[in-house]
C-alpha cells in the first residue's frame, strides 16, 4: 500500500478513532481493564515503552482482540539493519503505527519505511502500519540540546530539518507538539500525517505538560491524530471522557 493511500485511509477515520488513548500503566491487567472501560468509542491505544517493557507483545495481541488499533510507540533508534527488522516485527505483531527517531538518519529511516511499505495489509483495518518519525523530544530544552549536540541552529531549525528529511526518506508522518505544529506544517506541507501529544481539554489539569493545546486547537493547527493520556485514563469514566472529546472534535 503506498504512502498516499495509507494517509488518505487514516484521515478518513471518524474523530473518535483519531484519538489515541495512552495506556501509560505498568501491567497487562491495568492496560486491558482500561481499554475495556473505553468502550466501543475506543479506537487507537498507545502502547509505549513502560507497558511494552512490562507486558511485551502479548499485551498487543490482547488489545487487538478488543478491536483496538495499536500505536506502538517504541521510538526505535539503532543501526539501519536493526531498525528495519524492528519495523518488520512491529508489522508482524499487528501494530497500526510505529515510531522511530528521525536522528537515526537517512539509511535507518529508509530501511524502516521500506519494511513497512512491503508489510501486508491487515484484513481488519485494510491498512499497513504507518511509520512516524520523532524529530526532537519536546522534553529537551535548548540548553540540554546544547549539552548533547552543540550547534548554532535553533531547536526549531533542527526540528524542521529532521521533519523534511523524515518525509524525504519515506516516513508516513511525524510526531510533534501542538506548539511546533503550525511551523512544521508550513515546512512539510499538508501531506505528512501528524500525531500530536500534550493535549488537554479546556479546564483540564496540565500536569507535567508545559505547552498544551485543546483537542480542537490541535486539529485546527493541522494534527491528524491526538495522543491523550491522563485526561482520559484518570477520569472517573474513561469512556465518557473519550466520547466527550470526540464529540467536541466532531
Ligand atoms: O497523560 P498525557 O496526556 O500527558 O500523556 C501524553 C502521552 O504522550 C504520554 O504517553 C507521553 O509519553 C506522550 N508524549 C508526550 N509528549 C511528547 C511525546 C509523547 O506527552 N512530546
Coordinates of C-alpha atoms and ligand atoms in Angstrom, one line a residue:
X1 CA 0.0 0.0 0.0
X2 CA 1.6 3.3 -1.0
X3 CA 2.0 6.2 1.3
X4 CA -0.7 8.5 -0.1
X5 CA -3.3 5.7 0.0
X6 CA -2.4 4.9 3.6
X7 CA -2.6 8.5 4.8
X8 CA -5.9 9.0 3.0
X9 CA -7.3 6.0 4.7
X10 CA -6.2 7.1 8.2
X11 CA -7.5 10.6 7.6
X12 CA -10.9 9.2 6.6
X13 CA -11.4 7.7 10.1
X14 CA -14.1 9.4 12.3
X15 CA -13.0 11.7 15.1
X16 CA -13.3 9.2 17.9
X17 CA -10.9 6.8 16.1
X18 CA -8.4 9.6 15.7
X19 CA -7.8 9.9 19.4
X20 CA -5.0 7.7 20.6
X21 CA -5.5 6.9 24.3
X22 CA -2.1 6.4 26.0
X23 CA -2.2 3.3 28.1
X24 CA 0.6 4.5 30.4
X25 CA 0.2 1.8 33.0
X26 CA 2.7 -0.8 34.3
X27 CA 0.8 -4.1 34.0
X28 CA -1.2 -6.0 31.4
X29 CA -4.2 -6.2 33.7
X30 CA -4.4 -2.5 34.1
X31 CA -4.0 -1.9 30.4
X32 CA -6.7 -4.4 29.4
X33 CA -9.2 -3.1 32.0
X34 CA -8.5 0.5 30.9
X35 CA -9.0 -0.5 27.2
X36 CA -12.3 -2.2 28.1
X37 CA -13.5 0.8 30.0
X38 CA -13.0 3.0 26.9
X39 CA -15.9 1.0 25.4
X40 CA -16.8 0.9 21.8
X41 CA -15.6 4.5 21.3
X42 CA -12.0 3.4 21.9
X43 CA -10.2 3.2 18.7
X44 CA -6.4 3.6 18.9
X45 CA -4.4 3.0 22.0
X46 CA -0.8 3.8 22.7
X47 CA 1.5 1.0 23.9
X48 CA 4.7 2.8 25.0
X49 CA 8.0 1.8 26.5
X50 CA 6.6 1.2 30.0
X51 CA 3.8 -1.1 29.1
X52 CA 5.7 -2.9 26.4
X53 CA 8.7 -3.5 28.7
X54 CA 6.4 -4.9 31.4
X55 CA 3.9 -6.9 29.3
X56 CA 5.6 -7.5 25.9
X57 CA 4.0 -8.4 22.6
X58 CA 1.3 -10.3 24.4
X59 CA -0.4 -7.1 25.5
X60 CA -0.7 -6.1 21.9
X61 CA -2.4 -9.4 21.0
X62 CA -4.9 -8.9 23.8
X63 CA -5.6 -5.3 22.9
X64 CA -6.1 -6.3 19.2
X65 CA -8.6 -8.9 20.3
X66 CA -10.6 -6.0 21.9
X67 CA -10.7 -4.4 18.4
X68 CA -8.1 -1.7 19.2
X69 CA -5.6 -0.2 16.8
X70 CA -2.2 -0.1 18.3
X71 CA 0.1 2.9 18.2
X72 CA 3.3 1.2 19.2
X73 CA 5.5 4.0 20.5
X74 CA 8.9 2.4 21.0
X75 CA 10.9 5.2 19.3
X76 CA 13.4 3.0 17.5
X77 CA 17.0 4.3 17.4
X78 CA 19.6 1.9 16.1
X79 CA 21.6 0.9 13.1
X80 CA 19.6 0.6 9.8
X81 CA 19.5 -3.2 9.7
X82 CA 18.2 -3.4 13.3
X83 CA 15.6 -0.6 12.8
X84 CA 14.4 -2.2 9.6
X85 CA 14.0 -5.5 11.3
X86 CA 12.2 -4.0 14.2
X87 CA 9.8 -2.2 11.9
X88 CA 9.1 -5.5 10.2
X89 CA 8.5 -7.2 13.6
X90 CA 6.1 -4.5 14.6
X91 CA 4.1 -5.0 11.4
X92 CA 4.0 -8.8 12.0
X93 CA 2.8 -8.0 15.5
X94 CA -0.1 -6.1 14.0
X95 CA 0.7 -2.5 15.0
X96 CA -1.1 0.2 13.1
X97 CA 1.6 2.8 13.7
X98 CA 5.1 2.6 15.0
X99 CA 7.7 5.3 15.8
X100 CA 11.4 6.0 15.4
X101 CA 13.8 8.8 15.9
X102 CA 14.5 10.9 12.8
X103 CA 18.0 11.4 14.2
X104 CA 18.7 7.8 13.2
X105 CA 19.5 9.3 9.8
X106 CA 18.6 8.6 6.3
X107 CA 19.6 4.9 5.9
X108 CA 17.7 3.8 9.0
X109 CA 14.6 5.7 8.1
X110 CA 14.7 4.3 4.5
X111 CA 15.1 0.8 5.9
X112 CA 12.1 1.1 8.2
X113 CA 10.0 2.8 5.5
X114 CA 10.9 0.0 3.0
X115 CA 10.0 -2.7 5.6
X116 CA 6.6 -1.2 6.2
X117 CA 5.9 -0.4 2.5
X118 CA 6.2 -4.2 2.0
X119 CA 4.1 -5.1 5.0
X120 CA 0.9 -6.9 4.3
X121 CA -2.4 -5.1 4.6
X122 CA -4.3 -6.0 7.8
X123 CA -7.6 -7.7 6.8
X124 CA -9.5 -6.0 9.6
X125 CA -8.3 -2.4 9.1
X126 CA -7.5 -2.5 5.4
X127 CA -4.2 -0.8 6.1
X128 CA -0.5 -1.5 6.5
X129 CA 1.3 0.1 9.6
X130 CA 2.3 3.7 9.4
X131 CA 5.9 4.9 10.2
X132 CA 6.1 8.1 12.2
X133 CA 9.3 10.0 13.0
X134 CA 10.0 11.8 16.2
X135 CA 12.2 14.9 15.4
X136 CA 13.4 16.2 18.8
X137 CA 11.8 15.2 22.1
X138 CA 9.8 18.1 23.3
X139 CA 11.1 17.4 26.8
X140 CA 14.6 18.6 25.7
X141 CA 15.3 22.3 26.3
X142 CA 17.7 24.4 24.1
X143 CA 20.2 24.1 27.0
X144 CA 20.1 20.3 27.2
X145 CA 20.2 20.0 23.5
X146 CA 23.4 22.2 23.6
X147 CA 25.0 19.7 26.0
X148 CA 24.1 16.8 23.8
X149 CA 25.0 18.3 20.4
X150 CA 26.1 21.9 20.3
X151 CA 25.0 23.8 17.2
X152 CA 24.3 27.3 16.1
X153 CA 20.9 26.1 14.8
X154 CA 17.9 26.8 16.9
X155 CA 15.7 23.8 18.1
X156 CA 13.1 24.9 15.6
X157 CA 15.7 24.7 12.7
X158 CA 16.6 21.2 13.8
X159 CA 13.1 20.1 14.2
X160 CA 12.2 21.4 10.7
X161 CA 15.3 19.9 9.1
X162 CA 14.7 16.5 10.6
X163 CA 11.0 16.6 9.6
X164 CA 11.8 17.3 6.0
X165 CA 14.4 14.5 6.0
X166 CA 11.9 12.0 7.5
X167 CA 9.4 12.8 4.8
X168 CA 12.0 12.6 2.1
X169 CA 13.1 9.1 3.5
X170 CA 9.6 7.7 3.1
X171 CA 8.2 8.1 6.6
X172 CA 4.4 8.4 6.6
X173 CA 4.3 11.2 9.1
X174 CA 5.7 12.9 12.2
X175 CA 5.0 13.1 15.9
X176 CA 5.1 16.7 17.1
X177 CA 3.8 19.0 19.8
X178 CA 0.9 21.4 19.3
X179 CA 3.3 24.3 19.8
X180 CA 5.5 23.1 16.9
X181 CA 2.6 22.2 14.6
X182 CA 1.9 25.4 12.6
X183 CA 5.7 25.9 11.9
X184 CA 6.1 22.3 10.9
X185 CA 3.1 22.2 8.6
X186 CA 4.4 25.4 6.9
X187 CA 7.6 23.5 6.2
X188 CA 6.4 20.0 5.3
X189 CA 3.1 20.9 3.8
X190 CA -0.3 19.2 4.1
X191 CA 0.7 15.7 3.1
X192 CA 2.5 14.1 6.1
X193 CA 0.4 12.6 8.8
X194 CA 0.9 14.4 12.1
X195 CA 0.3 12.9 15.5
X196 CA 0.3 15.3 18.5
X197 CA 0.6 14.6 22.2
X198 CA 0.3 17.2 25.0
X199 CA -3.4 17.7 24.7
X200 CA -5.7 19.0 27.4
X201 CA -9.4 19.6 27.0
X202 CA -10.3 23.1 28.2
X203 CA -10.3 23.2 32.0
X204 CA -8.2 20.0 32.5
X205 CA -5.1 19.8 34.6
X206 CA -1.9 20.4 32.6
X207 CA 0.1 18.1 34.9
X208 CA 3.7 17.9 33.8
X209 CA 2.9 19.0 30.2
X210 CA 4.1 22.6 29.7
X211 CA 2.8 23.7 26.3
X212 CA -0.6 22.2 26.0
X213 CA -3.4 22.7 23.4
X214 CA -7.1 21.7 23.4
X215 CA -8.1 18.9 21.1
X216 CA -9.9 21.5 18.8
X217 CA -6.8 23.8 18.7
X218 CA -4.5 20.9 17.8
X219 CA -6.8 19.7 15.0
X220 CA -7.3 23.2 13.7
X221 CA -3.5 23.7 13.6
X222 CA -3.2 20.6 11.4
X223 CA -2.9 17.5 13.6
X224 CA -4.4 14.3 12.2
X225 CA -4.3 12.2 15.4
X226 CA -4.1 13.2 19.1
X227 CA -2.3 11.3 21.8
X228 CA -4.2 11.8 25.1
X229 CA -3.3 10.1 28.3
X230 CA -4.4 11.3 31.8
X231 CA -7.4 13.5 30.8
X232 CA -9.0 10.2 29.7
X233 CA -7.3 7.5 31.7
X234 CA -7.7 9.2 35.1
X235 CA -11.2 10.4 34.5
X236 CA -13.8 8.6 36.7
X237 CA -15.4 7.2 33.5
X238 CA -12.6 7.0 30.8
X239 CA -15.1 6.0 28.1
X240 CA -17.3 9.1 28.8
X241 CA -14.2 11.3 28.8
X242 CA -13.1 10.0 25.4
X243 CA -16.6 10.3 24.0
X244 CA -16.8 13.9 25.2
X245 CA -13.5 14.8 23.5
X246 CA -14.6 13.1 20.3
X247 CA -17.9 15.0 20.3
X248 CA -16.0 18.2 20.7
X249 CA -14.0 17.3 17.6
X250 CA -16.9 16.1 15.5
Ligands
LIG1 O1 -1.1 12.0 30.1 P1 -0.7 12.8 28.9 O2 -1.9 13.2 28.0 O3 0.2 13.9 29.2 O4 0.1 11.7 28.0 C1 0.7 12.0 26.9 C2 1.3 10.8 26.2 O5 2.0 11.3 25.1 C3 2.3 10.0 27.0 O6 2.2 8.7 26.7 C4 3.6 10.6 26.6 O7 4.7 9.6 26.6 C5 3.4 11.0 25.2 N1 4.2 12.1 24.7 C6 4.2 13.4 25.3 N2 5.0 14.4 24.7 C7 5.8 14.1 23.7 C8 5.8 12.8 23.2 C9 5.0 11.9 23.7 O8 3.5 13.6 26.2 N3 6.5 15.1 23.2

